[in-house]
Each structure stands twice: as C-alpha cells, then as structure tokens.
XYZ file of N, CA, C and O in Angstrom:
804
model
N 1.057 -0.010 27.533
C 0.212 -1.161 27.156
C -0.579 -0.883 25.880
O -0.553 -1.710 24.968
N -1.444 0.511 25.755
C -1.564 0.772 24.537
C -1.153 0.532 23.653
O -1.767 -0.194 22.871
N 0.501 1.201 23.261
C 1.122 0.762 22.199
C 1.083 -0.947 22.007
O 0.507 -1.355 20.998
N 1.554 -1.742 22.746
C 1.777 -2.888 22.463
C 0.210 -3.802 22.073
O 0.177 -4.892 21.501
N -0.905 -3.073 22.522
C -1.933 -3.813 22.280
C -2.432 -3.216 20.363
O -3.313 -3.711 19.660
N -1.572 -2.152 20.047
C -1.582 -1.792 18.883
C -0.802 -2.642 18.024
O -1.207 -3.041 16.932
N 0.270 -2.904 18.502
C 1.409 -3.386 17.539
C 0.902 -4.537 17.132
O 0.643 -4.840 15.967
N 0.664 -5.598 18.698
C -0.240 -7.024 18.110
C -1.153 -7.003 17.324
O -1.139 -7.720 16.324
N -2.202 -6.130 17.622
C -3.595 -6.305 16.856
C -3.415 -5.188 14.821
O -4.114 -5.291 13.813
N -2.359 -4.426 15.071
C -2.154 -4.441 13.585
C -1.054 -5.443 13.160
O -0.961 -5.110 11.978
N -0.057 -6.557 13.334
C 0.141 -7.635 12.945
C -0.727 -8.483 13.069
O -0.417 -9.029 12.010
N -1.754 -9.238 13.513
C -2.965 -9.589 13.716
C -3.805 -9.389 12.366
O -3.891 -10.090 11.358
N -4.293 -8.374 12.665
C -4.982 -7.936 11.099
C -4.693 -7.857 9.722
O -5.402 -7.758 8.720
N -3.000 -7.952 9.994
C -2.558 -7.964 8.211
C -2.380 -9.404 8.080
O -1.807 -9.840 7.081
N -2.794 -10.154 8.952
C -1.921 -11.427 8.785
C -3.371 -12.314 8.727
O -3.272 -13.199 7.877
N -4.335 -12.309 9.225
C -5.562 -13.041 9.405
C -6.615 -11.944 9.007
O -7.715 -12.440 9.248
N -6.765 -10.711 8.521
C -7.734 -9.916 8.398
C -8.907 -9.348 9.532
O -9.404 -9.944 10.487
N -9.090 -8.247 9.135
C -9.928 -7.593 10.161
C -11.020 -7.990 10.905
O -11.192 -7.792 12.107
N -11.923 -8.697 9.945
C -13.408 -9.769 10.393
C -12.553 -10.921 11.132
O -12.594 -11.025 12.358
N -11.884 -11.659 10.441
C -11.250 -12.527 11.283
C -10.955 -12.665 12.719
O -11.256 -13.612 13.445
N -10.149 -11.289 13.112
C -9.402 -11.404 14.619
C -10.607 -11.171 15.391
O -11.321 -10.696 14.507
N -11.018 -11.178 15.998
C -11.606 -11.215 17.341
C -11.055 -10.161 18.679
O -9.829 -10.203 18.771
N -11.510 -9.532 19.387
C -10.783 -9.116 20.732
C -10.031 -9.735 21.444
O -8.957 -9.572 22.023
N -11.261 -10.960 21.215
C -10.575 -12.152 22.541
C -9.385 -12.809 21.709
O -8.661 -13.535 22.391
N -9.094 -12.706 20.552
C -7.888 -13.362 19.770
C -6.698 -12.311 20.473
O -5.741 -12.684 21.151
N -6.988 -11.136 20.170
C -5.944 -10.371 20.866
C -5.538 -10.447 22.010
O -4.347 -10.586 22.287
N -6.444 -10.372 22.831
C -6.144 -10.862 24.370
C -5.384 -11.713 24.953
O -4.626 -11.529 25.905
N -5.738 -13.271 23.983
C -5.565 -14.254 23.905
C -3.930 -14.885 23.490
O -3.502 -15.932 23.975
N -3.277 -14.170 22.675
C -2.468 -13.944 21.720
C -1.577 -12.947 23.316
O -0.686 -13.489 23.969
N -1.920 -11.995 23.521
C -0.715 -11.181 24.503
C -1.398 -11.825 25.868
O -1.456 -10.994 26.775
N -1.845 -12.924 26.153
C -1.931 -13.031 27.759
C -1.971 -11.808 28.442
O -1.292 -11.319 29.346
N -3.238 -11.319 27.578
C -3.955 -10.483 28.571
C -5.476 -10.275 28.627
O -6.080 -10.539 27.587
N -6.055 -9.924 29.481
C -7.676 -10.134 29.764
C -8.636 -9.364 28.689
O -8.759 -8.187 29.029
N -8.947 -9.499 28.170
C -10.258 -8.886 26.905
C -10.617 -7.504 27.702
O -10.753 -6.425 27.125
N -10.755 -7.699 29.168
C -10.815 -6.306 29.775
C -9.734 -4.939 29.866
O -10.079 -3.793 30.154
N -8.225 -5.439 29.512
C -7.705 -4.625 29.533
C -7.543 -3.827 28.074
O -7.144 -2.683 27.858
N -8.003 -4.864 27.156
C -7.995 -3.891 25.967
C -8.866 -3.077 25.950
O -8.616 -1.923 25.603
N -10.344 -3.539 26.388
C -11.285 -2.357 26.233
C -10.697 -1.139 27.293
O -11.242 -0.057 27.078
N -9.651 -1.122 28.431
C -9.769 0.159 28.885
C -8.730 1.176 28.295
O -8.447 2.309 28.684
N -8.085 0.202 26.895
C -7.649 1.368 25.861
C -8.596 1.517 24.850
O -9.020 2.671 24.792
N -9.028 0.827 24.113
C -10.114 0.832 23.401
C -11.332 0.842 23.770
O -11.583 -0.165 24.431
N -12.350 1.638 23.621
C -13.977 1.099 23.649
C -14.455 0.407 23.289
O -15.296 -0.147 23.998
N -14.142 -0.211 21.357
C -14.518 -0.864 20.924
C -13.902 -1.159 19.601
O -13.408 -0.224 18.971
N -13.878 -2.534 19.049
C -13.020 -3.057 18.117
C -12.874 -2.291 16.673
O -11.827 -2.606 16.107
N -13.749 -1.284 15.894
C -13.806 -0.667 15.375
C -12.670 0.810 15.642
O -11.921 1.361 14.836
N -12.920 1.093 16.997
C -11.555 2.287 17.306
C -10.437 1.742 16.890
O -9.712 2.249 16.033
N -10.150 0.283 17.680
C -8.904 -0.331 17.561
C -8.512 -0.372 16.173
O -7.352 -0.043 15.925
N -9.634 -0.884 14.761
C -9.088 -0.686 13.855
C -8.976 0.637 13.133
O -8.358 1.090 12.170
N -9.626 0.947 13.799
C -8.924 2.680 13.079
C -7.399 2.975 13.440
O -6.431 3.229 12.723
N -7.519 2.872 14.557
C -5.994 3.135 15.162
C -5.131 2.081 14.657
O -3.941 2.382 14.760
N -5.298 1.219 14.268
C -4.242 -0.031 13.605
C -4.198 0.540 12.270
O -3.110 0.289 11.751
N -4.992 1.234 11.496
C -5.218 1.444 10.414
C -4.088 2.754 10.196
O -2.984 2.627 9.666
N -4.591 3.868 10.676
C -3.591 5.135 10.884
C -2.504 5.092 11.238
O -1.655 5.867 10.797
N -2.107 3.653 12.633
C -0.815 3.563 12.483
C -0.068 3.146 11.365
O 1.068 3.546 11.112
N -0.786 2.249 10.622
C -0.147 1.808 9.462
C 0.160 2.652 8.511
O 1.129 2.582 7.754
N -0.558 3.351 8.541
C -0.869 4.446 7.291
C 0.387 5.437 7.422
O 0.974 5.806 6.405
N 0.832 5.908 8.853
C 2.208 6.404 9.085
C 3.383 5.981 9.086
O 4.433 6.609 8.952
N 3.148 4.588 9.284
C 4.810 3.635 9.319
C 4.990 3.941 7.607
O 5.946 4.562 7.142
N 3.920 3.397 6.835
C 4.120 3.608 5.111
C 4.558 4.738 4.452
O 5.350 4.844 3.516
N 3.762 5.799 5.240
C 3.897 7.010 4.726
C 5.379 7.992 4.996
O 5.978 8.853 4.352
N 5.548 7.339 6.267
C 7.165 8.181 6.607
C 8.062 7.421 5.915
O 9.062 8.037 5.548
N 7.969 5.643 5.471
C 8.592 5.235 5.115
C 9.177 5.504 3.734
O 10.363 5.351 3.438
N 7.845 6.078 2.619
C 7.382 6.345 1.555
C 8.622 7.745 1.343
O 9.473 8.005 0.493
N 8.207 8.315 2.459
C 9.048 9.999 2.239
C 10.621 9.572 2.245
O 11.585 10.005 1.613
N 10.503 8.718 3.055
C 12.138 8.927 3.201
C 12.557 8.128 1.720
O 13.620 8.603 1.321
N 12.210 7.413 1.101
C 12.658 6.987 -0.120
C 12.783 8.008 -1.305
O 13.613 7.870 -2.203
N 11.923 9.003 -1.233
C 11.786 9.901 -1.886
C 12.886 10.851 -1.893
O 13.502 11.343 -2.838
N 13.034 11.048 -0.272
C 14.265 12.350 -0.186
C 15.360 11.510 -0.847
O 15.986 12.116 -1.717
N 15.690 10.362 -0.639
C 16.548 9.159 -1.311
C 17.134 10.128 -2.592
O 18.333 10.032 -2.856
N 16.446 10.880 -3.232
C 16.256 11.364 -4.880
C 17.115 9.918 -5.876
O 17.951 10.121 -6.757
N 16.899 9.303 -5.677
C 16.691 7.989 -6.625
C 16.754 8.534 -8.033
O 16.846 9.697 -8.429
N 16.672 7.254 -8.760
C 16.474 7.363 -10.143
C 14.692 6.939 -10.106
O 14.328 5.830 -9.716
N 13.997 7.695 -10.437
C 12.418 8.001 -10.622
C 11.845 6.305 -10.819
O 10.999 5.797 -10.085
N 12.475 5.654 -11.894
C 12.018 4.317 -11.875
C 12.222 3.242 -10.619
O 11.580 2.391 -10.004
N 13.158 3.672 -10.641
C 14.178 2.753 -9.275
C 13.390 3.430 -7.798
O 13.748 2.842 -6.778
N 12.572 4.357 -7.617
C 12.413 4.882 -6.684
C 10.571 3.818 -6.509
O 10.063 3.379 -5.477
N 10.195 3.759 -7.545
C 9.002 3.149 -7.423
C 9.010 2.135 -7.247
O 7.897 1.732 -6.910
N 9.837 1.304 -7.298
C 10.134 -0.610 -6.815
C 10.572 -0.355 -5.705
O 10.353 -1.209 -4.846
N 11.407 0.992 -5.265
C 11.522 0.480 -3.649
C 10.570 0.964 -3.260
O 10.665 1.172 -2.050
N 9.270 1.395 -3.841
C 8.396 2.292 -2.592
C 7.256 0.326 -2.690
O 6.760 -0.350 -1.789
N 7.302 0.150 -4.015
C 6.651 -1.237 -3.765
C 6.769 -2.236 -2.895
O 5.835 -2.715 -2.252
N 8.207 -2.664 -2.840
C 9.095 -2.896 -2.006
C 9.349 -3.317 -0.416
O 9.662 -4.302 0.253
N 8.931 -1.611 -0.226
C 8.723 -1.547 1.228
C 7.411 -1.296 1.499
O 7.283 -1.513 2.704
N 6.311 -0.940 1.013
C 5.333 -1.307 0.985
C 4.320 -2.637 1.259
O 3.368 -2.838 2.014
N 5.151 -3.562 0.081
C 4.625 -5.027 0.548
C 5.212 -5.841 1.655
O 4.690 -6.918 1.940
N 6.599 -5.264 2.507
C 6.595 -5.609 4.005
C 5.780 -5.444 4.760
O 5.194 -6.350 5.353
N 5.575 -4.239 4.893
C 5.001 -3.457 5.850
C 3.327 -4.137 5.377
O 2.615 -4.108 6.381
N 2.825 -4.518 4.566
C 1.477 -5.115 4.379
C 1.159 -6.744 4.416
O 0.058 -7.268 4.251
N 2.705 -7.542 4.736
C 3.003 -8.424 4.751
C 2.120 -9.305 3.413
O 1.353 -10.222 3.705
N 2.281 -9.013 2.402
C 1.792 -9.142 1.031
C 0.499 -9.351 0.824
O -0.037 -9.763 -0.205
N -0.159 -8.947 2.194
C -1.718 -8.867 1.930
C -2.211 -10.154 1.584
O -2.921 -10.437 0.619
N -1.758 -10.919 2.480
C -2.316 -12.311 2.512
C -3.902 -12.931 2.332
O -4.582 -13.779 1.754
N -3.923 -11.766 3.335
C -5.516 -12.176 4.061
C -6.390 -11.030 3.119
O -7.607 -11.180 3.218
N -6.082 -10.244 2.489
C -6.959 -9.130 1.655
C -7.606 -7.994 3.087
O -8.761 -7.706 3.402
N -6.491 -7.652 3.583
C -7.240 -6.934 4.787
C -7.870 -5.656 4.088
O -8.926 -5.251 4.576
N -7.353 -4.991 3.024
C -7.938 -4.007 2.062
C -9.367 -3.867 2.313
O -10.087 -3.168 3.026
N -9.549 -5.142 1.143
C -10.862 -5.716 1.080
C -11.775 -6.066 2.446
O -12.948 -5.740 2.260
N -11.656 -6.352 3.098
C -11.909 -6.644 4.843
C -12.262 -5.301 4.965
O -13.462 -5.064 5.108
N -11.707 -4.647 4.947
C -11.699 -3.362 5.909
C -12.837 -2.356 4.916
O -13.618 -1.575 5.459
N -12.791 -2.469 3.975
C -13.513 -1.780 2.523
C -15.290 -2.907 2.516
O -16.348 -2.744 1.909
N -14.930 -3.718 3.269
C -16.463 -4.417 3.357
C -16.603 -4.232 4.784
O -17.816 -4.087 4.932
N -16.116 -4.163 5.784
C -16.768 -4.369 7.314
C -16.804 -3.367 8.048
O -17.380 -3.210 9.124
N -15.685 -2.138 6.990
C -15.885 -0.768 8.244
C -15.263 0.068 7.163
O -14.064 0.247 6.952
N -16.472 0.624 6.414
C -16.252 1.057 5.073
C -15.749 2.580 5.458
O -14.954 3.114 4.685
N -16.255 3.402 6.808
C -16.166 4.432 6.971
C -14.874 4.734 7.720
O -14.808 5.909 8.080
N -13.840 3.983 8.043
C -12.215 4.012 8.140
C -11.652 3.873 7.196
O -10.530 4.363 7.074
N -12.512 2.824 5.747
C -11.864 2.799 5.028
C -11.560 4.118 3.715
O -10.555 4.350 3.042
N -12.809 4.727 3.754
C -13.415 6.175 3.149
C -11.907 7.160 3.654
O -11.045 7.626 2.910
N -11.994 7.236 5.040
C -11.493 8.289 5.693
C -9.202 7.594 4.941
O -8.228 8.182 4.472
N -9.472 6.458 5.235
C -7.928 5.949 4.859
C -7.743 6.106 3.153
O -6.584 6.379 2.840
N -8.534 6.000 2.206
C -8.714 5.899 0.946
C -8.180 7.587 0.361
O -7.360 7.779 -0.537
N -8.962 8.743 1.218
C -8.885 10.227 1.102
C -7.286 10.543 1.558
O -6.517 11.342 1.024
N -7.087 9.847 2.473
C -5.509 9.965 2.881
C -4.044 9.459 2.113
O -2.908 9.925 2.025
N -4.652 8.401 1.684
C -3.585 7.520 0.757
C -3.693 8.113 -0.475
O -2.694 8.184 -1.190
N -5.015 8.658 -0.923
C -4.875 9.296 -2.529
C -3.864 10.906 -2.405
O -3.335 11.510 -3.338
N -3.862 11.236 -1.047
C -3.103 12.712 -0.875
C -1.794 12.391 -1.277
O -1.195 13.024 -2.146
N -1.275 11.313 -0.601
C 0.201 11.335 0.051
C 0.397 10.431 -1.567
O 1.322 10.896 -2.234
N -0.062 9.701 -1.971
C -0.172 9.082 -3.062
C 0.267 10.182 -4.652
O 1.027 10.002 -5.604
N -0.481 11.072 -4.333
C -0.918 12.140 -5.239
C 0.685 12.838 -5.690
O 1.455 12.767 -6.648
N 0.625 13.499 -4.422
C 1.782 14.364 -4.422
C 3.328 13.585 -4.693
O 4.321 14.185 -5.103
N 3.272 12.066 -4.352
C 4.379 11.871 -4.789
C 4.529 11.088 -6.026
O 5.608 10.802 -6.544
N 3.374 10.767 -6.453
C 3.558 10.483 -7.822
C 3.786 11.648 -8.615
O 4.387 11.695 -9.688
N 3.382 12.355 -8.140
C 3.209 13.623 -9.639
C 4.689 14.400 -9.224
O 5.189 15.226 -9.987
N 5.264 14.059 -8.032
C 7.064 14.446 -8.411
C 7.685 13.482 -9.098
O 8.544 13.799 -9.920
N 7.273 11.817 -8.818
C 7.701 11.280 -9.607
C 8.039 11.255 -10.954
O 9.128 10.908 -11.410
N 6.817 11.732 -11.733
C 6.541 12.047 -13.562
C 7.142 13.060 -13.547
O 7.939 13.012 -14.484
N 7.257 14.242 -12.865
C 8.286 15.322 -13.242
C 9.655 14.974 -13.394
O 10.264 14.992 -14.464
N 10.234 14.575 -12.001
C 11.251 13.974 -11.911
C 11.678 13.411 -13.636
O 12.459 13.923 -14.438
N 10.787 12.139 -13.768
C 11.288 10.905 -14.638
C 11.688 12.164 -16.055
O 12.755 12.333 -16.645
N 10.367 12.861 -16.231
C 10.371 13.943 -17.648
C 11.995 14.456 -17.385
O 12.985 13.957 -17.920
N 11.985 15.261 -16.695
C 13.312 16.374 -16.646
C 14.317 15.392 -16.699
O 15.463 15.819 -16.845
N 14.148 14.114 -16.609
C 15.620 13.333 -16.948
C 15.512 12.942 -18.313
O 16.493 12.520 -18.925
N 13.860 13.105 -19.074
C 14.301 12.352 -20.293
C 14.248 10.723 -19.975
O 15.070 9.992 -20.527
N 13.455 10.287 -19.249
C 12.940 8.853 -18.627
C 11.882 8.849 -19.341
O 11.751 8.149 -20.345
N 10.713 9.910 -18.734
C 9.267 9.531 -19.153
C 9.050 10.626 -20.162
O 9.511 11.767 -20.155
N 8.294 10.072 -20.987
C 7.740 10.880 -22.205
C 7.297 12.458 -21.420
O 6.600 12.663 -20.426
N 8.004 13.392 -22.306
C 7.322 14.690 -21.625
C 6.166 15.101 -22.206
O 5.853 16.253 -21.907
N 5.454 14.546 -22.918
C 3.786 15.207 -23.151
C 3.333 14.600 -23.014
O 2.672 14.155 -23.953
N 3.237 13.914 -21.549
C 2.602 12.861 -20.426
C 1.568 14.387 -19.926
O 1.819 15.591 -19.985
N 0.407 13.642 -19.462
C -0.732 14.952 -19.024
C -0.426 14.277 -17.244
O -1.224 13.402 -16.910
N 0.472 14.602 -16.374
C 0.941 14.822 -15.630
C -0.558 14.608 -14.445
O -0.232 13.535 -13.938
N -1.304 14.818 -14.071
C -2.808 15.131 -13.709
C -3.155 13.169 -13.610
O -3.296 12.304 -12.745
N -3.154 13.297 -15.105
C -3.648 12.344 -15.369
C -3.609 10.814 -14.943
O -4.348 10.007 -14.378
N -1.630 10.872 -15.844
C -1.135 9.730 -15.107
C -1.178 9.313 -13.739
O -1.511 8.168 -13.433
N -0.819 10.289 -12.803
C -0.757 10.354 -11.232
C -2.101 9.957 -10.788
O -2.030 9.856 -9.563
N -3.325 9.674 -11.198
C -4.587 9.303 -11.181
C -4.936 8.196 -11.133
O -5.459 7.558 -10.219
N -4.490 7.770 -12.717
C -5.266 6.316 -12.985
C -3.976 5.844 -12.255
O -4.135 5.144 -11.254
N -2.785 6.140 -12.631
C -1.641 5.309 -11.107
C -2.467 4.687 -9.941
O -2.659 3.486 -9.747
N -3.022 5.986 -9.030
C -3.424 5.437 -7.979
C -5.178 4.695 -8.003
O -5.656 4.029 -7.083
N -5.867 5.043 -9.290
C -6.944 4.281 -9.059
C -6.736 2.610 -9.584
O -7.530 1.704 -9.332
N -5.468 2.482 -10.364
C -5.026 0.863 -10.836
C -4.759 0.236 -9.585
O -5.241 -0.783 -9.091
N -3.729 1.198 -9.078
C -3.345 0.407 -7.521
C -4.460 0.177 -6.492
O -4.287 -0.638 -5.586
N -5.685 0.927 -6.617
C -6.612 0.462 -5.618
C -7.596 -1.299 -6.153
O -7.960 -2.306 -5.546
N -7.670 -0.739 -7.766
C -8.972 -1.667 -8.345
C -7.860 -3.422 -8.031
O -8.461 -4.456 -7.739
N -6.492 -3.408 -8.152
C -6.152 -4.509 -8.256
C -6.317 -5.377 -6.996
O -6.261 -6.602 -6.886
N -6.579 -4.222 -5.881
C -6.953 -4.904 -4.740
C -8.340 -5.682 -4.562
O -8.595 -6.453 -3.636
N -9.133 -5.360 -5.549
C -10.418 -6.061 -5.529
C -10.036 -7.476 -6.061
O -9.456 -7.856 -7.078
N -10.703 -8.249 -4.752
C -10.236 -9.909 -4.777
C -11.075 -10.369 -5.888
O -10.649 -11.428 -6.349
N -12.218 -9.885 -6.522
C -12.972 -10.471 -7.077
C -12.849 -10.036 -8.726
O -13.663 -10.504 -9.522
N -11.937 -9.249 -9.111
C -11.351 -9.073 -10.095
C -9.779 -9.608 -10.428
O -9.274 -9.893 -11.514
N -9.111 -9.636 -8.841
C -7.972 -10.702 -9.345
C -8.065 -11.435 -7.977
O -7.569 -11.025 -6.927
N -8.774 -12.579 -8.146
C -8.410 -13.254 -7.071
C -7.148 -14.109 -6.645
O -6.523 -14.901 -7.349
N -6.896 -13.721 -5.175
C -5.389 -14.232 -4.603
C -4.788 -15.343 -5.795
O -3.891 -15.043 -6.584
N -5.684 -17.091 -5.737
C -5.245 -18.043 -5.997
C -4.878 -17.915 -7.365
O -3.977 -18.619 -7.822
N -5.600 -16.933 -8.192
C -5.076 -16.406 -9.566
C -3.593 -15.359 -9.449
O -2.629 -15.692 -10.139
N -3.508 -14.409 -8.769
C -2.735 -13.356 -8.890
C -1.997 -12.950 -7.680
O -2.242 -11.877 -7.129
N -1.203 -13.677 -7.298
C -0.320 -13.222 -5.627
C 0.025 -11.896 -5.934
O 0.656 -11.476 -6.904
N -0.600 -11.121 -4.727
C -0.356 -10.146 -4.657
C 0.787 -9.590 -5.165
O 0.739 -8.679 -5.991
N 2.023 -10.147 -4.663
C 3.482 -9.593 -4.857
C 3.770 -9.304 -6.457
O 4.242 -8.349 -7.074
N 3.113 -10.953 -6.924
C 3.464 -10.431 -8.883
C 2.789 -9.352 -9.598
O 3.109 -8.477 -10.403
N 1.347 -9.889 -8.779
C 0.205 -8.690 -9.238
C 0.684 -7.178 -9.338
O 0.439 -6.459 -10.306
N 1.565 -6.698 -7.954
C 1.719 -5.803 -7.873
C 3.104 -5.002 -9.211
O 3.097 -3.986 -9.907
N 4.075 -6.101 -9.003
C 5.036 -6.153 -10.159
C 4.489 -5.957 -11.636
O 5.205 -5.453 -12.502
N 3.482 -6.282 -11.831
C 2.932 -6.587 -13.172
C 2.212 -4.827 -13.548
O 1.945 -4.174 -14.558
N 2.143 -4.660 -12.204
C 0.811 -3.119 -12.811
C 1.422 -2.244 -12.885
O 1.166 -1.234 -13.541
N 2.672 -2.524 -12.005
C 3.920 -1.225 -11.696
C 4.551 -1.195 -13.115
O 4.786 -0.082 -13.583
N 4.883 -2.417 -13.930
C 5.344 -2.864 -15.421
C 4.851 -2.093 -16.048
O 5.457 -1.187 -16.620
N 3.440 -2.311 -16.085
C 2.525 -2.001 -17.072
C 2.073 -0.455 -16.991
O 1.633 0.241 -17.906
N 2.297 -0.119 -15.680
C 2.097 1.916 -15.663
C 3.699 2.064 -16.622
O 3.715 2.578 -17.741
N 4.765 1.602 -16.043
C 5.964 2.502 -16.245
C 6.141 1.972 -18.019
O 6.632 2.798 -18.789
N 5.868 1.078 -18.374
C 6.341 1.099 -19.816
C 5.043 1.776 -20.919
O 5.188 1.716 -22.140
N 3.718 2.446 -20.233
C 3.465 3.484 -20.785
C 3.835 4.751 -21.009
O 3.554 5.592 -21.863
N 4.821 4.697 -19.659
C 5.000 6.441 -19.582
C 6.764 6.684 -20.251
O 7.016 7.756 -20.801
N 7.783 5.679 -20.135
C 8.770 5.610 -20.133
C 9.270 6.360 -21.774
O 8.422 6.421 -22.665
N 10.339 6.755 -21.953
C 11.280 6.771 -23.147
C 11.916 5.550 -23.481
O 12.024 4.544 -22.780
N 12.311 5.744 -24.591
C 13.589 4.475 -25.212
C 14.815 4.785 -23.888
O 14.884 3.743 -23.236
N 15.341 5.374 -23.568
C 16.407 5.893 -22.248
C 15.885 5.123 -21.356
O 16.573 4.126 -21.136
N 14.466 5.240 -20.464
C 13.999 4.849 -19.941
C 13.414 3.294 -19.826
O 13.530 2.528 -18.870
N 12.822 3.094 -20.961
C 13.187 1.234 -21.047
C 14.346 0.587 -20.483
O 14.449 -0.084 -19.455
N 15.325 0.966 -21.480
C 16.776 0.479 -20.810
C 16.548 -0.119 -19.588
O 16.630 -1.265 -19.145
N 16.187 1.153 -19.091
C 16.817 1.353 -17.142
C 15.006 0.264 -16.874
O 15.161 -0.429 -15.868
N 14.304 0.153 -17.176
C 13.116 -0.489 -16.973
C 13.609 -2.152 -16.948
O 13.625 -2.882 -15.957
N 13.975 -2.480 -18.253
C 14.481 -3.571 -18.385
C 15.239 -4.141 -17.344
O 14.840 -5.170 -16.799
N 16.473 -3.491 -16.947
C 17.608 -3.862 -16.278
C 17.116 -4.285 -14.798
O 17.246 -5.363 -14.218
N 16.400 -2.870 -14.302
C 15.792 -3.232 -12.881
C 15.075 -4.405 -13.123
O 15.637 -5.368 -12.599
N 13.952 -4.720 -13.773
C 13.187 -6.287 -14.056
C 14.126 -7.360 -14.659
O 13.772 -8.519 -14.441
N 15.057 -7.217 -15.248
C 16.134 -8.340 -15.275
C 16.307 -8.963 -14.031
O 15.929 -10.055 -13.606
N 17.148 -7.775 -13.386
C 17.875 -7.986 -11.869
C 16.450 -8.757 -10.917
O 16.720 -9.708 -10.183
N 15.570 -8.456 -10.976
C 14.454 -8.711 -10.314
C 14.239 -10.238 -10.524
O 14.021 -11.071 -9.644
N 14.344 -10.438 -11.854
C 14.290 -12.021 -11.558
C 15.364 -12.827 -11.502
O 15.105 -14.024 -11.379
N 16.319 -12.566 -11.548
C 17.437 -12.940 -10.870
C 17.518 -13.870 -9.692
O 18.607 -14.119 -9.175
C-alpha cells in the first residue's frame, strides 16, 4: 500500500503541484481513508520527501543508463532532456518552484543531490564531446559543468520565465541550444544543427 500511495501522490504532485494536493485529494483519488495514508506517512511533508527521492531515482537511474548508452555527447543530452521532461511531465504545475517555496528544506537536501549526479555527468559529457573534437578543447571543464547546472535551475524560476511566456518544453530546448552552441566546434555544429533540424520535423 505504501508503494502505491507513493506512486499516486508523486503523479499528483507533478501534475497539480505540491501546495495544491491535499491528503484528502490523495485519499480521495485511491478510495482510500486519509487514515490509511497517515499509517504510512506521519505527515504530508514526509510524503513529499519520499515522492521527491523517489523521483530523484527514477531520473537518476534513468539518466545513467543513457550515459552507459556512450552516445554521441550531443545526442546524449537531448535524450537525457528528453526523458527527463516525461518523467516531470513538463512541469506543468512548476512543482520545482512549489517545493523551493513550501518545503525549502527537501528542496536544499534535493538541490545538493541533483548538483552531484548532475556534476559528474556533465563533466564526462565535455570530456567526452573534447576527445571527439565536438567541443572546443580549451573549454575550462569546472566551469562549463557549473553554469550548465546553475542555467538549468534559474530557468525554473517562474518569475523570470513565466509558463504563459516560455513552456517549459521549448524553454528547456532553447538553453540546451544555447549551452551547446557555446561549447561546440565547426564538427560539432553540423551534428547540432541536424539533431535540431530533425527536432522540428
């Protein structure tokens, strides 16, 4: 019952946001009593932690296995986008933001986690792309892998691109653009181009 009171209430939350759902929405939603969730949960804050971490592992194993993929370095970052914005169901509701205003201290603890797993595979990424002669090799390696992941956090702030301005999905297309045709070679354009051709297709 656990699991399943997990599965609902993190589809729940990506789909209507964290302030939004309610207990009794959950309950309500699996025809079951508000009492049986609390005797997995104590309280709605655990639950989103645990909706939170589960998520954070479906992404993250998902993330690896694209990686072992050994892809072409560019091509490897549209599918990690990709499958990413499933699994977040395009962040409709700004649960980010939700979760970064109503329970800042899951979000602290999730932020330290995502910059790890974040970290390490960007910065194989830029190696990767260099040793093919993709990305410029006197890229400061450190660096890029940085502002990478601090662009990908700031674009989540609704109040710098708000939804009705910037759907998530393009938003996200646009920053991924705009990192890789800093770092890229003339070789590397090419292959930049082609994937964003095919893309709008």
């Amino acid at each position: 019952m656990k699991e399943k009171i997990l599965h609902k209430a993190t589809d729940m939350f990506l789909n209507y946001g964290f302030k939004s759902v309610t207990m009794d929405d959950i309950a309500n939603k699996m025809g079951i009593s508000k009492k049986t969730i609390y005797a997995h949960y104590a309280n709605k804050t655990k639950l989103v932690e645990d909706t939170s971490m589960h998520l954070f592992h479906i992404i993250s194993g998902g993330i690896d296995h694209i990686c072992s993929l050994e892809k072409n370095p560019i091509e490897e970052l549209y599918e990690i986008k990709k499958f990413v914005m499933v699994h977040l169901k395009d962040e409709k509701s700004s649960p980010q933001y939700q979760l970064q205003k109503y329970y800042p201290k899951v979000h602290g603890t999730l932020r330290d986690m995502q910059f790890e797993m974040m970290q390490e595979c960007v910065v194989d990424n830029i190696k990767q792309g260099i040793s093919l002669g993709i990305y410029r090799e006197n890229l400061d390696i450190e660096f890029v892998s940085r502002i990478y992941f601090s662009g990908v956090n700031s674009i989540k702030d609704i109040h710098v691109f708000p939804v009705n301005k910037f759907p998530v999905s393009k938003l996200m297309d646009d920053y991924l653009e705009y990192h890789l045709r800093g770092i890229v070679t003339p070789k590397g354009r090419k292959i930049l181009n082609k994937i964003i051709n095919s893309n709008q297709g």
